[in-house]
Coordinates of C-alpha atoms in Angstrom, one line a residue:
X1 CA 6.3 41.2 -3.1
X2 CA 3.5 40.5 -1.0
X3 CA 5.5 40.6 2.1
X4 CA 2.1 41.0 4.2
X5 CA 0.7 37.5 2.7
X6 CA -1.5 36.0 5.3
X7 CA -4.3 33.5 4.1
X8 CA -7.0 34.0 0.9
X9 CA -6.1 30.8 -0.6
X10 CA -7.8 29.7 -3.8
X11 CA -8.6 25.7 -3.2
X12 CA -10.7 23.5 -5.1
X13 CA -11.7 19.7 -4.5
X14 CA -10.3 17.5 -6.8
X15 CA -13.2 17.4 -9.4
X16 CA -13.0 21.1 -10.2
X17 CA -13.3 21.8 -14.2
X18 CA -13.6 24.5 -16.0
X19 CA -10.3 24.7 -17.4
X20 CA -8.0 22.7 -19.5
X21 CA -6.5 20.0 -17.2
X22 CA -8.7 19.7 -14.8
X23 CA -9.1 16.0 -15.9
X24 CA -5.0 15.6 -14.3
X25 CA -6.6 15.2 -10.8
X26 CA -10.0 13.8 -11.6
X27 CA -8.7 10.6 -10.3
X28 CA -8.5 12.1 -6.5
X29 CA -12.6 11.7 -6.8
X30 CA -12.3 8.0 -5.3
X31 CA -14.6 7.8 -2.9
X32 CA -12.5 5.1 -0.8
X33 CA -9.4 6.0 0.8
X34 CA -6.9 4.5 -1.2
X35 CA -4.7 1.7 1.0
X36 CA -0.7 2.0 1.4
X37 CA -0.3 -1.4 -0.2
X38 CA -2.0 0.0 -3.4
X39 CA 0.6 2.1 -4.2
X40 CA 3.8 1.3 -6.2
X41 CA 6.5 1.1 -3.9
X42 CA 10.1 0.2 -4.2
X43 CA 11.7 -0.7 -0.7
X44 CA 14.8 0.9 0.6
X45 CA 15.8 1.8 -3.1
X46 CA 19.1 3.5 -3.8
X47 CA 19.0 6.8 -5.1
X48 CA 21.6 9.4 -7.0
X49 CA 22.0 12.7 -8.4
X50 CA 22.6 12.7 -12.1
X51 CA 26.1 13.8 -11.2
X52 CA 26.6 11.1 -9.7
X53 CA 28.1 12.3 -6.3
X54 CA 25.1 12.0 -4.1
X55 CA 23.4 9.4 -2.8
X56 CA 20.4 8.2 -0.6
X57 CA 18.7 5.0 0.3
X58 CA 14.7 5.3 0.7
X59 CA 11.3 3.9 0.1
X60 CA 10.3 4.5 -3.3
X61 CA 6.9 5.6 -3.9
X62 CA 4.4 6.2 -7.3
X63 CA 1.5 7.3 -6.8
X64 CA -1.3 7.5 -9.7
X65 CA -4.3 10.1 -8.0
X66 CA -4.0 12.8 -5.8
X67 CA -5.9 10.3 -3.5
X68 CA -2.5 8.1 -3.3
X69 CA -0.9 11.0 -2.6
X70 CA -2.4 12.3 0.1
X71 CA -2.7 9.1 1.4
X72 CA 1.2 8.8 1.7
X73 CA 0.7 12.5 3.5
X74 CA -1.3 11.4 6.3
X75 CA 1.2 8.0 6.9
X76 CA 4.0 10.6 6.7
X77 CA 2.5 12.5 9.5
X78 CA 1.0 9.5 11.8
X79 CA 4.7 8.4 11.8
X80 CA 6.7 11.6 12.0
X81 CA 8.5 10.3 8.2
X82 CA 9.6 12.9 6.0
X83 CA 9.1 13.6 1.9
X84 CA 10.8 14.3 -1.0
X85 CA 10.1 14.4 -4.4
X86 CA 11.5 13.4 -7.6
X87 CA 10.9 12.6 -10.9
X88 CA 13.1 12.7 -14.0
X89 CA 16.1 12.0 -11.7
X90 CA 18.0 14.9 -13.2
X91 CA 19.1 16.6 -10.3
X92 CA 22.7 17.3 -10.4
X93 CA 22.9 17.8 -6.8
X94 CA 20.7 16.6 -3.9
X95 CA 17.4 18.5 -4.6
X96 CA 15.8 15.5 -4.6
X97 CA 17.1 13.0 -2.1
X98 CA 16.1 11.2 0.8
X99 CA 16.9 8.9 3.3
X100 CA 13.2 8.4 4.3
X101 CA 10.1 8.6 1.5
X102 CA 11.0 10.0 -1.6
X103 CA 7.8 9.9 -3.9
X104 CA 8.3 10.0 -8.0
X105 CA 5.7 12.4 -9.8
X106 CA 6.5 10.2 -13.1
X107 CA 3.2 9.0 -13.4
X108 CA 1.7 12.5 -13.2
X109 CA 2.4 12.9 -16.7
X110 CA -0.9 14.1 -18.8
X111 CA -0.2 16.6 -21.2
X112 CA -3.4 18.7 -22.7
X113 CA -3.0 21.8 -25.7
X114 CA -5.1 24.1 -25.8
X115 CA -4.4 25.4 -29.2
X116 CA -6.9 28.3 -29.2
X117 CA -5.3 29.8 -26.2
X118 CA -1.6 28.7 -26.7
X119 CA -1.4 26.9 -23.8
X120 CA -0.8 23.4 -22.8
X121 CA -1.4 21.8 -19.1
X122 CA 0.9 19.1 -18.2
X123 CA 1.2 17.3 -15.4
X124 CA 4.2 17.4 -12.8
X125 CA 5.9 13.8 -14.1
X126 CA 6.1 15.2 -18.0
X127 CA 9.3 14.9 -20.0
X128 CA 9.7 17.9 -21.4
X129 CA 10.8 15.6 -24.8
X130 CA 6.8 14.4 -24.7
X131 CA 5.8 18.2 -24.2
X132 CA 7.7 19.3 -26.8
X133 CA 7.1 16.7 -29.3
X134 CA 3.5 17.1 -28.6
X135 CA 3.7 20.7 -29.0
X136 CA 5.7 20.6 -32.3
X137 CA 3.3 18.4 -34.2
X138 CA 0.6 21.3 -33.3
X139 CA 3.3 24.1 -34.6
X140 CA 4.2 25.3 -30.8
X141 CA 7.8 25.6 -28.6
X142 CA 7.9 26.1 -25.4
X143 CA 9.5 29.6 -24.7
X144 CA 11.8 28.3 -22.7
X145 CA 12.6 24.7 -21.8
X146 CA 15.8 22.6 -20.8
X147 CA 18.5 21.0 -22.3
X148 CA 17.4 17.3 -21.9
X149 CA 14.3 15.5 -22.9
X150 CA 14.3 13.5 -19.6
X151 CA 13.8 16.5 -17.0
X152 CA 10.5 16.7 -16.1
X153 CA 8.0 19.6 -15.8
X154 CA 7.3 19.7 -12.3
X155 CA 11.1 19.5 -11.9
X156 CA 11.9 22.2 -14.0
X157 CA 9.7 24.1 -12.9
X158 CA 11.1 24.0 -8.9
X159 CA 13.9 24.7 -10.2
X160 CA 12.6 28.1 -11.9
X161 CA 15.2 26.4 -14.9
X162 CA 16.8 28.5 -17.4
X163 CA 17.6 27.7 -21.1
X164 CA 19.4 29.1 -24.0
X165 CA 16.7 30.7 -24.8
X166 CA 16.2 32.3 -21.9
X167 CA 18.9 35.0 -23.1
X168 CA 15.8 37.1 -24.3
X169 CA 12.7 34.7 -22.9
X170 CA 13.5 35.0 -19.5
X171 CA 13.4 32.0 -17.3
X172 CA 10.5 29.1 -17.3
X173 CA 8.6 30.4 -14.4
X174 CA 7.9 34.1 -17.0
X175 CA 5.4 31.3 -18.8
X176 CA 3.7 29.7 -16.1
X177 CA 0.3 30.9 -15.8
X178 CA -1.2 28.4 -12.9
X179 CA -0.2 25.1 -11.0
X180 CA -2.6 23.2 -8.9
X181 CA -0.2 22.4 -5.5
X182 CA -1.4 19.7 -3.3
X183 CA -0.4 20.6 0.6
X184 CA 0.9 18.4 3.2
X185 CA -2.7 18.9 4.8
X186 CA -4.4 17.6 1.4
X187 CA -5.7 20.9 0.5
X188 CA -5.8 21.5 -3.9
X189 CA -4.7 24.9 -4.5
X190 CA -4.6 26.6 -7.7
X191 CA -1.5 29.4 -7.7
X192 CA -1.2 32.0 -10.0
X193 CA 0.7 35.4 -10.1
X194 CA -2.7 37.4 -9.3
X195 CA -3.4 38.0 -5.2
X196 CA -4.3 36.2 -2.9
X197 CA -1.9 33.5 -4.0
X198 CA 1.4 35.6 -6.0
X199 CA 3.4 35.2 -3.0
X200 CA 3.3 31.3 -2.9
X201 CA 3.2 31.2 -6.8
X202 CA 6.5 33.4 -6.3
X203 CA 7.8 31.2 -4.2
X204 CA 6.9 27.6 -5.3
X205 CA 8.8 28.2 -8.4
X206 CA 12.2 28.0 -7.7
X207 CA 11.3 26.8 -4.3
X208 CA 12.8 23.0 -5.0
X209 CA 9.7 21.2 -4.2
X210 CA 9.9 22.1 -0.8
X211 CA 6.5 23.3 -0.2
X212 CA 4.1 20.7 -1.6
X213 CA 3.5 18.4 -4.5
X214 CA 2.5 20.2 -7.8
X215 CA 0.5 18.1 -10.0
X216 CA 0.0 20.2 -13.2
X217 CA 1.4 23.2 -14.6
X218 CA 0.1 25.4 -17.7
X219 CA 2.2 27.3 -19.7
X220 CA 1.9 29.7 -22.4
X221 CA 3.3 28.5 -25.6
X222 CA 4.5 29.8 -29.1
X223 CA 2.9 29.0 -32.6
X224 CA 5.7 29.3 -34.5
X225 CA 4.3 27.0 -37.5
X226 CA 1.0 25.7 -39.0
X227 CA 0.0 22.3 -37.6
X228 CA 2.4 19.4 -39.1
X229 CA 4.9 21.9 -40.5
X230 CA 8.5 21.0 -39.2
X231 CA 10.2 23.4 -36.9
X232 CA 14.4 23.7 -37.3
X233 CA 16.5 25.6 -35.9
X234 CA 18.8 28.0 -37.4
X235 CA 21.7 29.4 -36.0
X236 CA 24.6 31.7 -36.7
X237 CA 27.7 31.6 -34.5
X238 CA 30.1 34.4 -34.8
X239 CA 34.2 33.9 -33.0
X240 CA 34.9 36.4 -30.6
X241 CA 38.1 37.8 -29.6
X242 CA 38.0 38.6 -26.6
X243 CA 35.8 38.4 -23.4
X244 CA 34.9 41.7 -24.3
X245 CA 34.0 41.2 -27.1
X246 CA 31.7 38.2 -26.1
X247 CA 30.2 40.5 -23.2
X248 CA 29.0 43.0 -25.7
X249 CA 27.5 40.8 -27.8
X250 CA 25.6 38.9 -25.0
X251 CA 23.6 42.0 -24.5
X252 CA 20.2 41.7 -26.4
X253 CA 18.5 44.6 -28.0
X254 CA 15.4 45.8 -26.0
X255 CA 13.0 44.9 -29.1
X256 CA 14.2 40.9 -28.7
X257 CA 13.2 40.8 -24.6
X258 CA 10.1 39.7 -23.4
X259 CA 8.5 42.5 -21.9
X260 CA 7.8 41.6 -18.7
X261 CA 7.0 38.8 -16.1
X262 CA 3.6 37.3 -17.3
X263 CA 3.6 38.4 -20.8
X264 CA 1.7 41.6 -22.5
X265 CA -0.7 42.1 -25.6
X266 CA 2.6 43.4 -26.9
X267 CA 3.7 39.4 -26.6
X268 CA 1.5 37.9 -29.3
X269 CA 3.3 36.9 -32.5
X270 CA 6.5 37.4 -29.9
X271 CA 9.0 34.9 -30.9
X272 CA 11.9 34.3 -28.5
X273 CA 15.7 34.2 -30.6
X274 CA 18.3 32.9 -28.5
X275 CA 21.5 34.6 -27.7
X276 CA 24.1 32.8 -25.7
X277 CA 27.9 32.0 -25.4
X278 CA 30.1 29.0 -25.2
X279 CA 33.6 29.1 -24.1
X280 CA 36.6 26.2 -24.2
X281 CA 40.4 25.5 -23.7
X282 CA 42.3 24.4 -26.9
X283 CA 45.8 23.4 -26.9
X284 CA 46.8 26.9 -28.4
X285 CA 44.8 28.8 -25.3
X286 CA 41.2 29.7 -24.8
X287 CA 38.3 30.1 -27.1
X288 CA 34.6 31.7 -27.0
X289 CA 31.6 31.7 -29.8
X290 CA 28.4 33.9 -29.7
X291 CA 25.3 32.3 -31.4
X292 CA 22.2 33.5 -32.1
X293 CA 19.3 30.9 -33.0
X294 CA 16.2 31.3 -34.3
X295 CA 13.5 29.3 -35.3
X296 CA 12.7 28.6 -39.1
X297 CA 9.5 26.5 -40.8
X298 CA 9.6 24.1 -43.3
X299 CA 11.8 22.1 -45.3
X300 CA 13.5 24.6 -47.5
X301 CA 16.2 25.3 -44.4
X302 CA 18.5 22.6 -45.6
X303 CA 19.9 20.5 -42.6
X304 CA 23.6 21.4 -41.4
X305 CA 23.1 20.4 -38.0
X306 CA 26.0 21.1 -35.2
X307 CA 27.5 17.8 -34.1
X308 CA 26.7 18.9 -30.5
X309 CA 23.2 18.7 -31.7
X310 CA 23.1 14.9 -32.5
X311 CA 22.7 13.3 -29.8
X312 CA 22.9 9.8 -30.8
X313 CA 25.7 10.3 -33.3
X314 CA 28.1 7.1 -33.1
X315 CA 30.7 9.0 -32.3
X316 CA 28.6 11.1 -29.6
X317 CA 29.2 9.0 -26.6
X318 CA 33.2 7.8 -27.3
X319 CA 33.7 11.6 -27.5
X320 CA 31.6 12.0 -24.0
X321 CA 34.1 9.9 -22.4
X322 CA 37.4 10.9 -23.9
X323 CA 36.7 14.5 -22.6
X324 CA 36.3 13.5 -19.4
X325 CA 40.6 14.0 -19.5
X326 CA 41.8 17.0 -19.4
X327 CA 44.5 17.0 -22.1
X328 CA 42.1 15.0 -24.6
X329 CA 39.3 17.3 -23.8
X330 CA 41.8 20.3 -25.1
X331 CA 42.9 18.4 -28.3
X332 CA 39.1 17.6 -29.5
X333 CA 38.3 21.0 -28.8
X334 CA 41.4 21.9 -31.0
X335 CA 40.1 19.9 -34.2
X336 CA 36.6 21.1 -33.2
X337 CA 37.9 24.8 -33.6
X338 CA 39.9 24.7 -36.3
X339 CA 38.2 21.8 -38.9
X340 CA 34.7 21.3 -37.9
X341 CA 33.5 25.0 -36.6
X342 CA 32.1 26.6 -40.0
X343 CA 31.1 30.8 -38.7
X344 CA 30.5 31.1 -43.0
X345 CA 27.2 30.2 -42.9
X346 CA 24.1 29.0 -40.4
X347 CA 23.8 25.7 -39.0
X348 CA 20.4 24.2 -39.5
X349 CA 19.5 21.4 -36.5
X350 CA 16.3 19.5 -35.9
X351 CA 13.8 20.8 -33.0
X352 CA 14.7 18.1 -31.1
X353 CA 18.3 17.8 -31.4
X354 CA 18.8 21.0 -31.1
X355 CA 17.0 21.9 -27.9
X356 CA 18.0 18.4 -26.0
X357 CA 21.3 18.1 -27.4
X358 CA 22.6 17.6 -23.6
X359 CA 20.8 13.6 -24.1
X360 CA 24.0 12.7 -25.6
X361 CA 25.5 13.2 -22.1
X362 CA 22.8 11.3 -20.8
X363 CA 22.8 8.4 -22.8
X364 CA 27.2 8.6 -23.1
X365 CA 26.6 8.5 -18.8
X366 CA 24.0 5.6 -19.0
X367 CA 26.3 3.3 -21.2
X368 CA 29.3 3.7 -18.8
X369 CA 27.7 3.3 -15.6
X370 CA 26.2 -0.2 -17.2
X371 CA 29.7 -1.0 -17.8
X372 CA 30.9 0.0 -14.2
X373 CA 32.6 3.4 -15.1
X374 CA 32.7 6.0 -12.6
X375 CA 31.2 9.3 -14.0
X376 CA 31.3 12.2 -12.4
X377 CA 29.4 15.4 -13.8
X378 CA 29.5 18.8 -11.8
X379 CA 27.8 22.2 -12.7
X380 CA 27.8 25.1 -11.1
X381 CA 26.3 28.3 -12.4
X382 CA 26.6 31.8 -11.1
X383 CA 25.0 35.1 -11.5
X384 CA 26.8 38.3 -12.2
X385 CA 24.9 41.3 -11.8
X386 CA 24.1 43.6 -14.9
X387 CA 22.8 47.1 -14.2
X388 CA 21.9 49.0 -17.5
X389 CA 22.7 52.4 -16.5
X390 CA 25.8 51.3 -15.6
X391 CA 26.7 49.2 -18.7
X392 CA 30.4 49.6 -19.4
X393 CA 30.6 48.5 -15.3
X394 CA 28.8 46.0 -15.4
X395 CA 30.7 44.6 -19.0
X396 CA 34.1 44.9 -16.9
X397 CA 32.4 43.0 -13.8
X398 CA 31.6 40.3 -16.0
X399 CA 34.7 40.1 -18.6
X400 CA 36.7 40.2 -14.8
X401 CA 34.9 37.1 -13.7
X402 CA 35.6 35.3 -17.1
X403 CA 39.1 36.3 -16.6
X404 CA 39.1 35.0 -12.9
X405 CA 37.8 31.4 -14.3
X406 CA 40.4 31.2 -16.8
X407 CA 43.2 31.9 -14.5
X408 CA 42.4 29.1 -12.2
X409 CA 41.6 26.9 -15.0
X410 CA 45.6 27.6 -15.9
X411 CA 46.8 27.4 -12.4
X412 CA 45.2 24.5 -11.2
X413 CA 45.2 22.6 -14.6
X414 CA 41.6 21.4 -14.7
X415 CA 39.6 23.1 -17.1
X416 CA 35.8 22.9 -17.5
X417 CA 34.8 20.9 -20.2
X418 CA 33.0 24.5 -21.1
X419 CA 31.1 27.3 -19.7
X420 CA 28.3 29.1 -21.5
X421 CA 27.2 32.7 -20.7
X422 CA 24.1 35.1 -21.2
X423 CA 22.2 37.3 -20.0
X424 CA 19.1 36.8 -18.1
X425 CA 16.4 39.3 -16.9
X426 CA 15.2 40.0 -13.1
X427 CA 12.4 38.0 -12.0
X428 CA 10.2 38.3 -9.0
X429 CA 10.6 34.4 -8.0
X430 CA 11.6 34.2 -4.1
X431 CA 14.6 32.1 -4.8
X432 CA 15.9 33.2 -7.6
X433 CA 19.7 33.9 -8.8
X434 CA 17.3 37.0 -10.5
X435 CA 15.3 38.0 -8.0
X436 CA 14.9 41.9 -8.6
X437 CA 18.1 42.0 -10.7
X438 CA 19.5 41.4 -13.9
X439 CA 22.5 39.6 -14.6
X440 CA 24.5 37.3 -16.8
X441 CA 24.5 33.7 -16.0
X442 CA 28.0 31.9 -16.3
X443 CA 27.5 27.8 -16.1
X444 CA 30.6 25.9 -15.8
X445 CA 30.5 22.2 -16.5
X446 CA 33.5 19.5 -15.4
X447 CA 33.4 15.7 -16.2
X448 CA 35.7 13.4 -13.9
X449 CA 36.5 9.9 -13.5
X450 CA 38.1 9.9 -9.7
X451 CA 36.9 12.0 -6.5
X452 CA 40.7 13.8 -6.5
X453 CA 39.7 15.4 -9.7
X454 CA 36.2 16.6 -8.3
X455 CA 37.8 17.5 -5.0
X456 CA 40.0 19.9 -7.0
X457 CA 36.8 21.2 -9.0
X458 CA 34.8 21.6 -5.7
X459 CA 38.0 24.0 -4.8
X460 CA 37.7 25.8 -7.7
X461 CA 34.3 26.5 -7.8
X462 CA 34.4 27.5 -3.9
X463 CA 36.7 30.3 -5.0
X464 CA 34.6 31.7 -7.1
X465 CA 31.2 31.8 -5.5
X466 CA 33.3 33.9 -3.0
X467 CA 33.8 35.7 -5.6
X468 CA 30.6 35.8 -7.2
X469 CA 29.5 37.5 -4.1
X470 CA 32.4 40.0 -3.7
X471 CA 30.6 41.0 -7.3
X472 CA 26.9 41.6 -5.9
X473 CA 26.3 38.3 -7.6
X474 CA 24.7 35.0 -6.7
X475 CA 25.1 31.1 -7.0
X476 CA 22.1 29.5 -8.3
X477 CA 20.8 27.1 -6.6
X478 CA 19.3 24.5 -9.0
X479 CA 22.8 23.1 -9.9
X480 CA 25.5 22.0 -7.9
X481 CA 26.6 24.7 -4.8
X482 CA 30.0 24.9 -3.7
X483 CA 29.5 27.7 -1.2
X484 CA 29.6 28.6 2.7
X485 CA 26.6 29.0 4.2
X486 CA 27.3 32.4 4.8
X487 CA 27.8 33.2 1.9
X488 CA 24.6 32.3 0.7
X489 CA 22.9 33.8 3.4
X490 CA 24.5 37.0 2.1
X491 CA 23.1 35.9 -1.7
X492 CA 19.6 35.2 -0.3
X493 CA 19.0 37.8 2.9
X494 CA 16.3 39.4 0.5
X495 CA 14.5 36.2 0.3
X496 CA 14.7 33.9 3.0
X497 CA 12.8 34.9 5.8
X498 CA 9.4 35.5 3.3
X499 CA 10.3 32.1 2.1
X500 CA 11.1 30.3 5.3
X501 CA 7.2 32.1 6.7
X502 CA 5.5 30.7 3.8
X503 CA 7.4 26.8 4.3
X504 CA 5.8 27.5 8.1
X505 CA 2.3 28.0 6.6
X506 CA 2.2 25.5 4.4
X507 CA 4.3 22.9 6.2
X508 CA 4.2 23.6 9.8
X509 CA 5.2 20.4 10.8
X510 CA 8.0 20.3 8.5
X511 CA 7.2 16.9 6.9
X512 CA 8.6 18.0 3.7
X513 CA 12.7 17.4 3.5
X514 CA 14.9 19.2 1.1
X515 CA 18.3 17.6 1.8
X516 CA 19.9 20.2 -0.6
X517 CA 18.4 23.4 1.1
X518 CA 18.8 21.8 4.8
X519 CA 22.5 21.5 3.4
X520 CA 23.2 25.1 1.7
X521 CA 21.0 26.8 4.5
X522 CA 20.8 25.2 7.9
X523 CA 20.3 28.0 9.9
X524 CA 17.1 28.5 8.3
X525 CA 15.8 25.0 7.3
X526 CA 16.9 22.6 10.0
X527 CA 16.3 19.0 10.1
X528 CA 13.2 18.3 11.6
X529 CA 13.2 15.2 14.8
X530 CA 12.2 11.9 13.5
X531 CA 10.8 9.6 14.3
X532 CA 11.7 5.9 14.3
X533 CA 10.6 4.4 10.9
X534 CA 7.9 2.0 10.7

């Protein structure tokens, strides 16, 4: 995948036009070097993962210009200080945590449609609740996009995220057709998937923001409206009876996939339809649903919106809290299945409810850490392989794997609140649960109140990202990762020496710190000396 990269890179000063969002770096055209004390900062501020389990204690920076920004480079380097960046804070794990600078993108946060083209340009700090209300009043969705308004483009985006409609979409980085990255040596460089600059592209999605700061992003979009026509969201959900049965049905049909990486001509009018799985333990034994969603226009799809699809329903954050316990978790999911869950006929959501309905969680998680709760949240999603010409093998591989997470669910007593499945096409993106494979993506998400409980999770989930990779599969790395790091070395030989050459070229002095990937790959990314901080 352009192994043999060495140089050819496309830069531009920071007053480059000629394309829509150029005006997101305009301000880097100050004349004056910007001063340290000019920039927002927040003083040894404490820090955590949205799961709540990892913590750091840094300086705080926002910068406003790509001037600030380098700016905060150059200290970094004088001083031997290393970066991180953040933004929405929605990292479940410690993607974006430091003990030393950690710089927030949130005020990088322009957004710019380009209706004629069906793009829009955002910068890296954008909620993907602004994008996509900015989008919808125009008649656009994002292909793909996350399950919370408060995640962040640039975030998403280093994460090479996946969504439910990724299922026939592919993942977020299929839609990206340029970012502008800012290097550690103040260089602008505008990536796409075309040579000289696919292999960085490649790798800078998915790469965890460990290879510079992006500042904007532009994806293509779909019209699936006229301007100010509401967008819904219809869906059909269908009970399964077995894992086999779910497995089969998780398979889309080759007209609903998006052709390839990048898009084709074949793509316009495309509209993605997602196709996914939820699974759950009731008190009478375990239960899966396949739905299929779709978009719809106008008013005449009357609302019948899933409660999981409310967000801010009164009754939204009690339940968040009562299924934090095991046994209470099984009995809602008991009247869920048997009073509330209607297969007879579609359920109709809102746009926004439907695609962040996980800002229940959010908010439920806000409320009870203002009252002092401990809340724990851990996520962990894995990657079974699926090999077309072998289908019925694969189908067995994966209904084996559903089995396996059952079992210990019953044996050890703890089971996930609930665990979605679908399928997901190979991408090219360095590191990538997908890289050069397909596969179906199995998420598994717990709720706690004490450590015991997530020390009995972390067990759980260790087990079976051994074997995950006794299947051919992979642990994705955007979520939490309960994993030796041999075992991921296994997951990611095909990747990490092409990635670890490009971190050298692009950060030779290693001033960019990814506590997460120092963590889950140390023999590859170790901890640069530092310096004492000034």
């Amino acid at each position: 995948m352009a192994a043999g990269f060495t140089g050819g890179w496309r830069s531009r000063g920071p007053r480059a036009g000629g394309r829509p969002g150029a005006g997101l770096t305009r301000a880097g055209g100050d004349l004056a070097p910007p001063r340290l004390d000019e920039i927002l900062r927040r003083p040894l501020c404490l820090l955590q993962g949205y799961g709540g389990l990892h913590h750091a204690c840094g300086d705080l920076y926002f910068p406003r210009s790509v001037e600030q920004l380098r700016a905060l480079f150059r200290m970094a380097k004088q001083t031997g200080r290393r970066v991180t960046f953040r933004a929405g804070a929605q990292s479940l794990d410690a993607q974006a945590l430091n003990d030393d600078i950690v710089i927030s993108m949130i005020r990088f946060d322009s957004i710019e449609v380009d209706e004629e083209r069906a793009q829009v340009t955002v910068g890296a700090g954008a909620t993907w609740g602004a994008i996509a209300r900015e989008l919808a009043a125009r008649g656009f969705v994002p292909y793909t996009a996350v399950s919370t308004s408060y995640a962040t483009a640039g975030g998403t985006v280093s994460g090479g995220c996946l969504s439910r409609f990724s299922g026939t979409a592919g993942k977020e980085g299929s839609y990206v057709e340029r970012m502008t990255l800012l290097t550690l040596d103040g260089q602008l460089l505008t990536l796409s998937r075309d040579e000289p600059t696919s292999a960085l592209f490649h790798a800078v999605i998915g790469g965890l923001g460990y290879l510079g700061a992006l500042i904007d992003i532009t994806y293509r979009v779909a019209r699936v409206a006229p301007p100010g026509t509401p967008i819904r969201v219809e869906t059909q959900v269908t009970r399964c009876g077995s894992f086999e049965e779910l497995a089969e049905a998780l398979v889309p049909p080759p007209e609903l996939l998006l052709p390839e990486e990048g898009g084709t001509a074949a793509e316009d009018g495309w509209i993605p339809e997602a196709i996914f799985s939820v699974a759950f333990q009731t008190l009478e034994g375990s239960r899966s649903l396949v739905l299929r969603s779709r978009y719809v226009t106008g008013t005449s799809h009357a609302l019948r919106p899933l409660l999981t699809h409310r967000p801010r329903h009164v009754l939204r954050v009690p339940i968040e809290w009562l299924m934090r316990v095991s046994v209470v978790s099984r009995a809602i999911w008991t009247i869920i299945d048997r009073f509330i869950f209607d297969v007879t006929r579609p359920y109709v959501d809102e746009l926004m409810g439907y695609m962040f309905f996980m800002d229940g969680n959010v908010l439920a998680k806000r409320i009870g850490q203002g009252l002092g709760m401990r809340m724990f949240t851990v996520q962990q999603s894995f990657m079974i392989p699926y090999d077309a010409g072998a289908r019925e093998e694969s189908l067995r591989r994966l209904t084996g794997f559903l089995r396996k997470i059952e079992e210990i669910a019953i044996r050890d007593g703890i089971p996930p609140l609930m665990f979605d499945v679908l399928h997901i096409q190979g991408d090219r993106f360095l590191l990538s649960a997908n890289h050069g494979t397909d596969g179906f993506a199995v998420t598994l998400a717990f709720e706690a109140w004490d450590e015991d409980s997530v020390s009995r999770i972390r067990l759980r989930l260790s087990e079976l990202s051994a074997h995950t990779l006794e299947l051919g599969g992979r642990v994705y790395l955007v979520k939490n990762v309960y994993a030796t790091p041999e075992q991921l070395e296994a997951m990611y030989a095909h990747a990490l020496p092409e990635f670890v050459r490009l971190k050298q070229l692009v950060d030779p002095d290693g001033l960019l710190r990814n506590e997460f990937l120092e963590r889950v790959f140390p023999a590859h990314f170790r901890p640069a000396p530092r310096l004492a901080r000034r």
